[in-house]
Coordinates of C-alpha atoms in Angstrom, one line a residue:
M1 CA 40.0 -4.2 -45.6
K2 CA 42.9 -6.4 -44.7
F3 CA 41.6 -7.7 -41.4
S4 CA 38.4 -8.9 -42.9
R5 CA 40.3 -11.5 -44.8
I6 CA 40.3 -13.6 -41.6
T7 CA 36.5 -13.9 -41.8
T8 CA 36.5 -17.6 -41.2
L9 CA 38.1 -16.9 -37.8
L10 CA 35.5 -14.5 -36.6
A11 CA 32.7 -16.8 -35.7
C12 CA 35.2 -19.1 -34.1
A13 CA 36.6 -16.3 -31.9
A14 CA 33.2 -14.9 -30.8
W15 CA 32.4 -16.7 -27.6
F16 CA 28.7 -16.2 -28.2
T17 CA 28.8 -18.1 -31.4
L18 CA 31.5 -20.7 -30.8
S19 CA 31.7 -23.6 -33.1
G20 CA 35.1 -25.1 -32.4
C21 CA 37.2 -24.2 -35.4
E22 CA 40.2 -26.5 -34.9
D23 CA 42.9 -24.8 -36.9
T24 CA 42.3 -21.3 -35.7
L25 CA 44.4 -20.8 -32.6
D26 CA 46.9 -23.5 -31.9
K27 CA 44.4 -26.3 -31.1
M28 CA 42.5 -24.3 -28.5
D29 CA 39.1 -25.8 -28.0
L30 CA 37.1 -22.6 -28.7
S31 CA 33.8 -24.4 -28.3
A32 CA 34.6 -24.5 -24.6
A33 CA 36.2 -21.1 -24.4
S34 CA 34.8 -18.7 -21.8
E35 CA 34.4 -15.0 -21.7
D36 CA 37.2 -14.8 -19.0
L37 CA 39.6 -16.7 -21.3
I38 CA 38.8 -14.7 -24.4
F39 CA 39.1 -11.3 -22.7
Q40 CA 42.4 -12.0 -21.0
D41 CA 44.1 -11.4 -24.4
E42 CA 43.7 -8.3 -26.6
S43 CA 44.3 -10.3 -29.8
L44 CA 41.4 -12.7 -28.9
A45 CA 39.2 -9.8 -27.9
A46 CA 40.1 -8.1 -31.2
L47 CA 38.9 -11.1 -33.1
N48 CA 35.6 -10.9 -31.3
L49 CA 35.5 -7.2 -32.3
S50 CA 36.1 -8.2 -35.9
Y51 CA 33.0 -10.4 -35.7
I52 CA 31.1 -7.2 -34.8
Y53 CA 32.6 -5.5 -37.8
D54 CA 31.5 -8.4 -40.0
Q55 CA 28.0 -8.2 -38.5
N56 CA 27.5 -4.5 -38.9
L57 CA 29.4 -3.1 -41.9
P58 CA 27.1 -2.6 -44.9
T59 CA 27.6 -4.1 -48.3
W60 CA 27.3 -2.2 -51.6
F61 CA 24.7 0.6 -51.7
G62 CA 24.9 0.6 -47.9
Q63 CA 22.6 -2.4 -47.7
T64 CA 22.3 -4.2 -44.3
G65 CA 20.5 -7.3 -45.6
V66 CA 17.5 -7.0 -43.3
G67 CA 14.1 -5.5 -44.0
L68 CA 14.4 -2.2 -45.8
G69 CA 18.1 -2.7 -45.7
S70 CA 17.7 -5.7 -48.0
T71 CA 16.4 -3.5 -50.8
N72 CA 18.8 -1.9 -53.2
P73 CA 18.1 1.8 -52.5
S74 CA 18.8 2.8 -56.1
I75 CA 15.5 1.4 -57.2
L76 CA 13.8 3.6 -54.5
S77 CA 14.9 6.7 -56.3
D78 CA 15.4 8.1 -59.8
E79 CA 18.7 6.3 -60.3
A80 CA 17.3 2.9 -61.3
A81 CA 13.9 1.2 -61.8
G82 CA 12.5 -1.7 -59.9
E83 CA 9.2 -2.9 -58.5
S84 CA 8.7 -2.1 -54.8
P85 CA 5.9 -1.8 -52.3
Y86 CA 7.4 1.6 -51.3
F87 CA 6.7 3.0 -54.7
E88 CA 3.5 1.1 -55.2
G89 CA 2.1 2.7 -52.1
T90 CA 1.3 -0.7 -50.5
V91 CA 3.5 -0.6 -47.4
Q92 CA 1.8 -2.2 -44.4
L93 CA 2.5 -2.3 -40.7
N94 CA 4.8 -5.3 -41.0
T95 CA 6.5 -4.4 -44.2
V96 CA 9.6 -2.8 -42.7
T97 CA 11.0 -5.4 -40.3
D98 CA 14.3 -3.9 -39.5
F99 CA 13.2 -3.7 -35.8
G100 CA 13.5 -7.4 -35.1
T101 CA 12.1 -9.5 -32.2
A102 CA 14.0 -12.7 -32.3
L103 CA 17.2 -13.4 -30.3
A104 CA 19.2 -13.6 -33.5
N105 CA 22.4 -12.0 -34.8
N106 CA 20.8 -10.8 -38.0
N107 CA 18.4 -8.2 -36.8
N108 CA 19.2 -4.7 -35.3
Y109 CA 18.5 -5.5 -31.7
G110 CA 20.3 -8.8 -32.0
K111 CA 23.3 -6.9 -33.2
V112 CA 23.0 -4.3 -30.4
R113 CA 22.9 -7.2 -27.9
T114 CA 26.1 -8.6 -29.4
I115 CA 27.8 -5.2 -29.0
N116 CA 26.6 -4.7 -25.5
M117 CA 27.8 -8.2 -24.5
F118 CA 31.2 -7.3 -25.9
L119 CA 31.3 -4.0 -24.0
R120 CA 30.2 -5.7 -20.7
A121 CA 32.9 -8.4 -21.1
L122 CA 35.5 -5.8 -21.9
D123 CA 34.6 -3.9 -18.7
R124 CA 35.1 -7.0 -16.7
S125 CA 38.4 -8.0 -18.3
P126 CA 41.9 -7.5 -16.9
L127 CA 43.2 -5.8 -20.1
S128 CA 45.0 -2.5 -19.8
K129 CA 43.0 0.8 -19.9
E130 CA 44.7 1.6 -23.2
A131 CA 43.6 -1.7 -24.8
K132 CA 40.1 -1.4 -23.4
D133 CA 39.7 2.1 -24.7
R134 CA 41.0 1.0 -28.2
L135 CA 38.5 -1.8 -28.3
R136 CA 35.6 -0.1 -26.6
S137 CA 35.7 2.9 -29.0
Q138 CA 35.2 0.7 -32.0
A139 CA 32.3 -1.2 -30.5
L140 CA 30.6 2.1 -29.5
F141 CA 30.9 3.2 -33.1
F142 CA 28.9 0.2 -34.2
R143 CA 26.3 0.7 -31.5
A144 CA 25.8 4.2 -32.8
W145 CA 25.6 2.7 -36.3
R146 CA 22.8 0.4 -35.3
Y147 CA 20.8 3.2 -33.5
F148 CA 21.2 5.4 -36.5
D149 CA 19.8 2.7 -38.7
F150 CA 16.8 2.6 -36.3
V151 CA 16.2 6.3 -36.0
R152 CA 16.3 7.1 -39.7
I153 CA 13.7 4.4 -40.3
Y154 CA 11.3 4.6 -37.4
G155 CA 12.2 7.6 -35.2
G156 CA 13.0 7.1 -31.6
V157 CA 13.4 3.5 -30.3
P158 CA 14.1 1.9 -26.9
L159 CA 17.8 2.5 -26.0
V160 CA 19.4 -0.6 -24.7
T161 CA 23.0 0.0 -23.5
S162 CA 23.6 -3.3 -21.6
P163 CA 22.6 -6.9 -22.3
L164 CA 19.1 -7.8 -21.1
D165 CA 18.6 -11.1 -19.4
A166 CA 16.9 -13.5 -21.8
V167 CA 15.3 -16.0 -19.5
G168 CA 12.6 -15.8 -16.8
V169 CA 9.4 -13.9 -16.1
E170 CA 11.2 -11.0 -14.5
A171 CA 13.6 -10.7 -17.3
K172 CA 10.7 -10.6 -19.8
A173 CA 9.0 -7.8 -17.9
A174 CA 12.3 -5.9 -17.7
A175 CA 12.6 -6.1 -21.4
Y176 CA 9.3 -4.3 -22.0
L177 CA 11.1 -1.1 -22.6
P178 CA 9.3 2.0 -24.0
R179 CA 10.5 4.0 -26.9
N180 CA 12.9 6.8 -26.2
T181 CA 12.3 10.0 -28.0
T182 CA 13.9 10.6 -31.4
S183 CA 16.0 13.5 -29.9
A184 CA 17.2 11.1 -27.1
T185 CA 18.1 8.5 -29.7
F186 CA 20.2 11.0 -31.7
A187 CA 21.8 12.1 -28.4
R188 CA 22.8 8.5 -27.6
I189 CA 24.3 8.2 -31.0
V190 CA 26.3 11.4 -30.5
T191 CA 27.4 10.3 -27.0
D192 CA 28.7 6.9 -28.3
L193 CA 30.5 8.6 -31.2
D194 CA 32.1 11.3 -29.0
S195 CA 33.6 8.5 -26.9
A196 CA 34.8 6.7 -30.0
I197 CA 36.3 10.0 -31.3
A198 CA 38.2 10.5 -28.0
Y199 CA 40.0 7.2 -28.1
L200 CA 40.3 6.0 -31.7
P201 CA 43.5 6.6 -33.6
G202 CA 43.6 9.1 -36.3
K203 CA 45.1 6.4 -38.5
W204 CA 46.0 2.8 -37.8
S205 CA 49.8 2.3 -38.2
N206 CA 49.6 -1.4 -39.0
S207 CA 48.6 -2.1 -42.6
G208 CA 46.8 -5.2 -41.4
D209 CA 44.3 -2.9 -39.7
W210 CA 43.3 -1.2 -42.9
G211 CA 39.5 -0.8 -42.7
R212 CA 39.2 -0.4 -39.0
V213 CA 37.3 2.7 -37.8
T214 CA 39.4 5.8 -37.2
K215 CA 38.9 9.0 -35.2
G216 CA 37.9 10.8 -38.5
A217 CA 35.5 8.1 -39.5
A218 CA 33.6 8.4 -36.2
A219 CA 33.6 12.1 -36.6
A220 CA 32.3 11.8 -40.2
F221 CA 29.6 9.5 -39.1
K222 CA 28.6 11.9 -36.3
A223 CA 28.4 14.7 -38.8
R224 CA 26.2 12.5 -41.1
A225 CA 23.8 11.6 -38.2
L226 CA 23.5 15.3 -37.1
L227 CA 22.9 16.3 -40.7
Y228 CA 19.9 13.9 -40.7
A229 CA 18.7 15.4 -37.4
A230 CA 18.8 18.9 -39.0
S231 CA 17.0 17.8 -42.2
P232 CA 13.3 18.5 -42.8
Q233 CA 12.3 14.9 -42.0
F234 CA 13.4 15.5 -38.4
N235 CA 13.5 19.3 -38.3
P236 CA 10.2 20.5 -39.9
N237 CA 10.5 23.9 -38.3
D238 CA 14.0 24.5 -39.6
D239 CA 15.6 25.0 -36.2
V240 CA 19.0 26.6 -37.1
A241 CA 20.5 25.3 -33.9
K242 CA 20.3 21.8 -35.4
W243 CA 22.0 22.9 -38.5
Q244 CA 24.7 24.6 -36.5
A245 CA 25.3 21.3 -34.5
A246 CA 25.7 19.5 -37.8
F247 CA 28.0 22.2 -39.1
T248 CA 30.3 22.0 -36.1
A249 CA 30.4 18.2 -36.3
S250 CA 31.3 18.5 -40.0
Q251 CA 34.0 21.0 -39.4
Q252 CA 35.5 18.6 -36.8
A253 CA 35.3 15.6 -39.2
K254 CA 37.1 17.5 -41.9
A255 CA 39.8 18.8 -39.6
L256 CA 40.5 15.3 -38.1
L257 CA 40.6 13.6 -41.5
S258 CA 42.7 16.3 -43.1
A259 CA 45.2 16.1 -40.2
N260 CA 45.6 12.4 -40.9
S261 CA 46.2 12.7 -44.6
F262 CA 42.6 12.0 -45.8
G263 CA 41.3 14.0 -48.7
L264 CA 39.9 13.8 -52.2
N265 CA 41.5 11.1 -54.3
A266 CA 43.1 12.5 -57.4
S267 CA 40.9 10.3 -59.5
F268 CA 37.0 10.2 -59.3
D269 CA 36.8 6.8 -61.0
Q270 CA 40.0 5.0 -59.9
L271 CA 39.5 5.8 -56.2
W272 CA 37.6 2.5 -55.9
F273 CA 40.6 0.4 -56.7
Q274 CA 43.1 1.8 -54.2
E275 CA 43.0 0.2 -50.8
L276 CA 45.9 1.0 -48.5
N277 CA 46.4 4.8 -48.1
N278 CA 43.4 5.7 -50.2
P279 CA 42.8 9.2 -48.9
E280 CA 39.2 9.2 -49.9
A281 CA 38.2 5.9 -48.1
V282 CA 36.9 7.2 -44.7
L283 CA 34.8 4.1 -43.8
V284 CA 35.1 0.9 -45.8
T285 CA 33.8 -2.6 -45.9
G286 CA 36.5 -5.0 -47.1
F287 CA 36.2 -7.7 -49.6
N288 CA 38.7 -10.2 -51.0
N289 CA 39.3 -12.1 -54.2
A290 CA 39.8 -15.5 -52.6
T291 CA 38.1 -18.4 -54.5
A292 CA 37.9 -21.1 -51.7
D293 CA 34.5 -21.2 -50.0
Q294 CA 35.9 -21.0 -46.5
L295 CA 38.0 -17.9 -47.3
K296 CA 36.2 -15.9 -49.9
K297 CA 34.4 -12.7 -49.2
S298 CA 33.8 -11.4 -52.7
N299 CA 32.1 -8.3 -53.7
T300 CA 29.2 -9.3 -56.0
Y301 CA 28.5 -5.8 -57.2
D302 CA 31.0 -5.9 -60.1
N303 CA 29.7 -9.2 -61.5
Q304 CA 26.1 -8.2 -61.1
T305 CA 26.4 -4.8 -62.7
R306 CA 28.5 -5.1 -65.8
P307 CA 27.0 -6.4 -69.0
S308 CA 26.2 -10.1 -68.6
Y309 CA 28.4 -11.3 -71.4
T310 CA 31.5 -9.7 -69.8
G311 CA 31.3 -11.7 -66.6
T312 CA 29.3 -14.6 -65.2
A313 CA 26.1 -12.6 -64.3
G314 CA 25.5 -9.0 -64.9
G315 CA 23.0 -6.4 -66.1
S316 CA 21.7 -5.1 -62.8
N317 CA 21.8 -1.5 -61.5
Q318 CA 21.0 0.1 -64.9
P319 CA 20.7 3.9 -64.9
T320 CA 17.5 5.6 -65.8
W321 CA 17.1 8.2 -68.5
E322 CA 16.4 10.7 -65.7
L323 CA 19.8 10.1 -64.2
V324 CA 21.5 10.3 -67.6
K325 CA 19.9 13.6 -68.3
A326 CA 20.7 15.0 -64.8
F327 CA 24.4 15.3 -65.2
P328 CA 25.7 18.8 -65.9
M329 CA 27.5 19.9 -69.0
L330 CA 31.2 20.3 -69.1
D331 CA 31.0 23.9 -67.8
G332 CA 29.0 22.7 -64.8
K333 CA 25.6 24.1 -66.0
K334 CA 22.6 21.9 -66.2
P335 CA 21.6 20.6 -69.6
G336 CA 19.6 23.3 -71.4
Q337 CA 21.0 26.1 -69.2
S338 CA 24.6 26.2 -70.6
T339 CA 25.2 28.8 -73.1
K340 CA 28.5 27.3 -74.1
Y341 CA 27.5 23.6 -74.6
A342 CA 24.2 22.8 -76.2
Y343 CA 22.4 19.7 -75.1
S344 CA 20.3 17.4 -77.2
D345 CA 18.7 14.0 -76.4
Q346 CA 20.2 12.7 -79.6
L347 CA 23.7 13.5 -78.6
F348 CA 23.1 13.1 -74.8
Y349 CA 26.7 12.0 -74.1
K350 CA 28.4 15.0 -75.6
N351 CA 30.2 17.7 -73.6
R352 CA 29.0 16.4 -70.2
D353 CA 30.5 16.7 -66.7
P354 CA 33.5 14.2 -66.8
R355 CA 31.7 12.2 -64.1
F356 CA 29.1 11.3 -66.6
G357 CA 31.3 9.0 -68.7
K358 CA 32.8 7.6 -65.5
T359 CA 29.4 6.7 -64.0
I360 CA 27.3 5.9 -67.0
A361 CA 28.2 3.4 -69.8
Y362 CA 26.3 4.2 -72.9
N363 CA 26.0 2.9 -76.5
G364 CA 29.3 3.6 -78.3
A365 CA 31.3 4.5 -75.1
V366 CA 34.9 3.4 -74.8
W367 CA 34.8 1.3 -71.6
P368 CA 38.0 -0.4 -70.6
M369 CA 37.0 -3.9 -69.5
N370 CA 38.4 -7.4 -69.1
G371 CA 41.9 -6.0 -69.7
N372 CA 40.9 -4.4 -73.0
S373 CA 41.7 -0.7 -72.8
T374 CA 39.9 0.1 -76.1
Y375 CA 36.7 -1.9 -75.6
K376 CA 33.6 -0.2 -77.0
L377 CA 30.2 -0.9 -75.6
W378 CA 27.4 -1.3 -78.1
T379 CA 23.9 -1.7 -76.8
Y380 CA 21.4 -1.0 -79.6
Y381 CA 18.8 -2.8 -81.7
K382 CA 18.8 -3.7 -85.3
G383 CA 15.1 -4.0 -86.1
S384 CA 13.7 -5.8 -83.1
T385 CA 16.8 -7.7 -82.3
T386 CA 19.5 -6.6 -79.8
V387 CA 23.1 -6.7 -80.9
E388 CA 24.0 -7.8 -77.3
A389 CA 23.6 -11.3 -76.0
K390 CA 21.2 -9.7 -73.5
A391 CA 20.1 -6.1 -74.0
S392 CA 20.2 -3.4 -71.3
N393 CA 16.6 -2.7 -70.3
T394 CA 17.3 1.1 -69.8
G395 CA 19.8 1.5 -72.7
F396 CA 22.6 2.1 -70.2
Y397 CA 24.9 0.4 -67.7
T398 CA 26.5 1.6 -64.5
R399 CA 30.2 2.0 -64.9
K400 CA 31.2 3.3 -61.5
A401 CA 33.6 0.9 -59.6
I402 CA 33.6 -1.7 -62.3
S403 CA 37.1 -3.0 -62.5
P404 CA 38.8 -2.5 -65.9
T405 CA 41.3 -5.2 -65.4
L406 CA 39.4 -8.3 -64.1
G407 CA 38.9 -11.0 -66.6
V408 CA 35.6 -12.7 -67.4
N409 CA 36.3 -15.6 -65.0
E410 CA 37.7 -13.4 -62.3
V411 CA 34.8 -11.0 -62.0
Q412 CA 32.8 -13.3 -59.7
F413 CA 35.7 -13.1 -57.2
S414 CA 36.0 -9.3 -57.2
G415 CA 37.7 -7.9 -54.1
T416 CA 36.8 -4.2 -54.6
D417 CA 36.1 -2.6 -51.2
W418 CA 32.8 -0.8 -50.6
I419 CA 33.4 2.8 -49.4
E420 CA 30.5 3.7 -47.2
I421 CA 31.8 7.1 -46.3
R422 CA 34.0 8.9 -48.9
Y423 CA 35.8 12.1 -48.2
A424 CA 33.7 13.7 -50.9
E425 CA 30.6 13.0 -48.8
V426 CA 32.3 14.6 -45.8
L427 CA 32.7 17.8 -47.9
L428 CA 29.1 17.6 -49.1
N429 CA 27.8 17.2 -45.6
L430 CA 29.9 20.2 -44.6
A431 CA 28.5 22.2 -47.4
E432 CA 24.9 21.3 -46.6
S433 CA 25.2 22.0 -42.8
A434 CA 27.1 25.2 -43.5
C435 CA 24.2 26.3 -45.7
G436 CA 21.7 25.4 -43.0
A437 CA 23.7 27.4 -40.5
G438 CA 23.8 30.4 -42.9
N439 CA 27.4 30.2 -44.0
L440 CA 27.0 30.1 -47.8
A441 CA 30.6 31.0 -48.4
E442 CA 31.7 27.7 -46.8
A443 CA 29.1 25.8 -48.9
Y444 CA 30.5 27.4 -52.1
T445 CA 34.1 26.4 -51.1
Q446 CA 33.2 22.7 -50.7
L447 CA 31.1 22.4 -53.9
K448 CA 33.9 24.0 -55.9
A449 CA 36.4 21.5 -54.5
I450 CA 34.2 18.6 -55.5
R451 CA 33.6 20.1 -59.0
Q452 CA 37.3 20.9 -59.5
R453 CA 38.3 17.3 -58.8
A454 CA 35.6 16.1 -61.2
G455 CA 37.2 18.0 -64.0
I456 CA 34.4 20.6 -64.6
E457 CA 35.6 23.8 -66.3
A458 CA 36.5 26.5 -63.8
G459 CA 34.8 29.2 -65.9
D460 CA 34.6 32.4 -63.8
G461 CA 36.1 30.4 -60.9
N462 CA 32.8 29.0 -59.7
Y463 CA 32.8 25.8 -61.7
G464 CA 29.4 26.4 -63.1
L465 CA 27.7 27.2 -59.8
Q466 CA 25.3 30.1 -59.9
T467 CA 26.7 33.2 -58.1
G468 CA 24.8 34.9 -55.3
M469 CA 22.6 31.9 -54.4
S470 CA 20.1 32.2 -51.7
R471 CA 20.0 29.7 -48.8
A472 CA 17.2 27.8 -50.5
E473 CA 19.0 27.8 -53.9
M474 CA 22.2 26.6 -52.2
F475 CA 20.3 23.7 -50.6
E476 CA 19.1 22.6 -54.0
A477 CA 22.5 23.0 -55.6
I478 CA 24.0 20.7 -52.8
L479 CA 21.3 18.0 -53.3
Y480 CA 22.0 18.2 -57.0
E481 CA 25.7 17.8 -56.4
R482 CA 25.1 14.8 -54.2
Q483 CA 22.9 13.2 -56.9
I484 CA 25.8 13.4 -59.3
E485 CA 28.8 12.8 -57.1
L486 CA 27.3 10.0 -55.1
A487 CA 25.2 8.3 -57.8
F488 CA 24.8 4.6 -57.2
E489 CA 26.3 4.8 -53.8
G490 CA 23.1 4.3 -51.8
K491 CA 22.6 7.9 -50.8
R492 CA 20.0 9.3 -53.2
F493 CA 17.0 7.4 -51.6
W494 CA 17.9 8.6 -48.1
D495 CA 18.5 12.2 -49.4
L496 CA 15.1 12.4 -50.9
R497 CA 13.5 10.9 -47.8
R498 CA 15.3 13.2 -45.3
W499 CA 14.4 16.2 -47.4
K500 CA 10.8 14.9 -47.9
K501 CA 11.0 15.3 -51.7
F502 CA 9.5 12.1 -53.0
E503 CA 6.2 13.8 -53.8
S504 CA 7.8 16.7 -55.7
T505 CA 10.5 14.6 -57.4
L506 CA 8.9 11.3 -58.3
N507 CA 5.2 10.9 -57.4
G508 CA 2.9 10.3 -60.3
K509 CA 5.8 9.7 -62.7
R510 CA 7.1 6.6 -64.4
R511 CA 10.9 6.3 -64.7
Q512 CA 12.2 6.2 -68.2
G513 CA 14.8 4.3 -70.3
V514 CA 15.7 4.5 -73.9
T515 CA 15.8 2.1 -76.9
I516 CA 18.5 2.9 -79.4
T517 CA 17.8 1.5 -82.8
L518 CA 20.0 1.3 -85.9
K519 CA 18.3 3.0 -88.9
S520 CA 17.8 1.1 -92.2
N521 CA 20.2 3.5 -94.0
A522 CA 23.2 2.4 -92.0
P523 CA 26.1 0.9 -94.0
A524 CA 26.0 -2.8 -94.6
D525 CA 29.3 -3.2 -92.9
F526 CA 28.3 -1.1 -89.8
A527 CA 28.7 -3.9 -87.3
T528 CA 32.3 -4.6 -88.4
N529 CA 33.4 -1.0 -88.8
R530 CA 31.4 0.8 -86.0
D531 CA 34.4 1.0 -83.6
N532 CA 36.3 3.1 -86.2
L533 CA 33.4 5.6 -87.0
D534 CA 32.9 9.1 -85.5
L535 CA 30.4 8.6 -82.7
D536 CA 28.7 12.0 -83.3
Q537 CA 28.2 11.1 -87.0
V538 CA 26.9 7.7 -86.1
Y539 CA 24.3 9.0 -83.7
T540 CA 23.3 11.8 -86.0
N541 CA 22.9 9.7 -89.1
Y542 CA 22.3 6.1 -88.1
F543 CA 20.6 5.9 -84.6
T544 CA 17.2 6.7 -83.3
V545 CA 16.8 7.3 -79.5
A546 CA 13.3 6.6 -78.3
T547 CA 12.2 6.8 -74.6
K548 CA 10.2 4.1 -72.9
S549 CA 8.6 3.6 -69.5
L550 CA 10.4 1.4 -67.0
D551 CA 7.6 1.5 -64.5
T552 CA 5.0 -0.4 -66.5
R553 CA 2.7 -1.5 -63.7
Y554 CA 2.1 1.7 -61.8
A555 CA 3.1 5.4 -61.5
I556 CA 5.1 6.1 -58.4
N557 CA 3.0 6.5 -55.3
W558 CA 5.1 7.3 -52.2
K559 CA 2.9 8.2 -49.2
P560 CA 3.7 10.8 -46.6
Q561 CA 3.6 8.3 -43.7
Y562 CA 6.6 6.6 -45.3
Y563 CA 8.9 9.3 -44.0
F564 CA 8.7 7.3 -40.7
F565 CA 7.8 3.7 -41.2
A566 CA 5.5 1.8 -38.8
I567 CA 6.9 -0.1 -35.9
P568 CA 6.1 -3.7 -37.0
Q569 CA 3.0 -5.0 -35.3
S570 CA 4.9 -8.1 -34.5
A571 CA 7.3 -6.0 -32.4
I572 CA 4.4 -4.3 -30.6
D573 CA 2.8 -7.7 -29.9
N574 CA 6.2 -8.8 -28.5
N575 CA 6.6 -5.7 -26.3
P576 CA 3.3 -4.0 -25.2
S577 CA 5.3 -1.0 -24.0
L578 CA 6.0 0.1 -27.6
V579 CA 3.8 2.8 -29.0
Q580 CA 3.1 3.1 -32.7
N581 CA 4.1 6.2 -34.7
S582 CA 1.4 8.9 -34.9
T583 CA 1.6 8.7 -38.7
W584 CA 0.4 5.0 -38.5
G585 CA -2.4 5.4 -36.0
G586 CA -0.4 5.6 -32.8
A587 CA 0.5 8.3 -30.2
F588 CA 4.3 8.4 -30.7
D589 CA 5.6 11.6 -32.4
P590 CA 8.7 10.4 -34.3
V591 CA 9.9 14.0 -34.9
Q592 CA 10.3 14.9 -31.2

């Protein structure tokens, strides 16, 4: 995202957080700048808008940095393991604090206030209608973004669309707003996004605007929001009208994006390393590779995820054995269901969906890294000693979006952009909403496009998909495809939650990893010659693959009330008009 590289200017330009940055705008004393001055000039107003981008765009895994949003969602699924009160079953009234009560820019309502202040100032400004529409549409996108974050966590919330006065007894009483219904909250999201879609460009012509929201991005986000509204979490009676609304929105998103040269990138793995004109990057958060503290906005994901000895940190986000085993075979059939490719736990890597080797790094895999195109990863034990400086806890590493070219000392300054919405997700949302609306042919079309790009064998033309699926079977096939295509992209937790599948998928289980151990019959020169040996022969003759539990303290215990978290008691104490969710002892129905 090119415009994010002026991050140090953003706080200086936002009149509500002025700090007087001397070198920013020709000696202008921004600490004394007023709203009237800032909003006379579109460039200055755009810098304020960039501050809103910086406040609201998520980081890797879609994390927002507050409350539930500060938790890596991969550990709240079957992708990776990690201790969490959500899986321990110990969530309390004040556990999920994404609501926010302080007048601060790092909680949801603080961010909404910043957006509303921007919109009010824009309405008062003398800028042209065209300029106002261009700026307003982006701000409305992010207000919708904030309310979507609210509704998927709690259900309906108070809808604040103008800045509330912050001082005085009357102002305090006016701020005691009740919760709007969940349906009204979704309607507000749609209204803001429809306005954004109407005025945003299909594509920004200036390369310096790479990463700004487009018409297609707003439409894709609307389709995502309506897909949630149609899902069992919000649609327990399977109202087909909700699926139809999501389907219509998904059709609009695909049409707008396709008309502006968006589409599937030719490469499933290399798409992360293309910025300008990346057809798959619908909504991105930009990072840079600057090293100076005042300029750098590095993406820490790469350094945290690769093996620790290949960077300056590393070893996080390790895939579970469950995820490893989930990937289809090369013909698109699930392991054990393919009649063409046999599956065994001993040779788990063999004849898998090509996305497997581009997502999962395993013992013996060729993994181009640090500029070495032939590097092989070895993560096994000899006796009780790991051959790595620090062993993988699960036996695997996540390979997705790890740069093959960055050197050891460059990794900590990785500038790889986070793609929050990929075109592939747009197609998967279209497939799911089409299925819900009863159009299974459309669902087949989108799944086949995803699988064709992945490199799965076409077979009978269905790329391994079962023919003649029922609506229920198609829903399962789509969720499965999302699990594979979007692995480690922050989507799996939310998919399991909106489909209310934690109990059937994870409850009572302990996620697994593997320990791969070199047998005593291995050649004495194995360590020096292993890169030259046939991997199938090595696994068959010289390695044992033993499973182990990653959840050592508890079996997973997700509770039904977690499908809508409690409004924090601190927020209710702050605003007596708020009513607690019915699933947490209150009278508010979060489904309605």
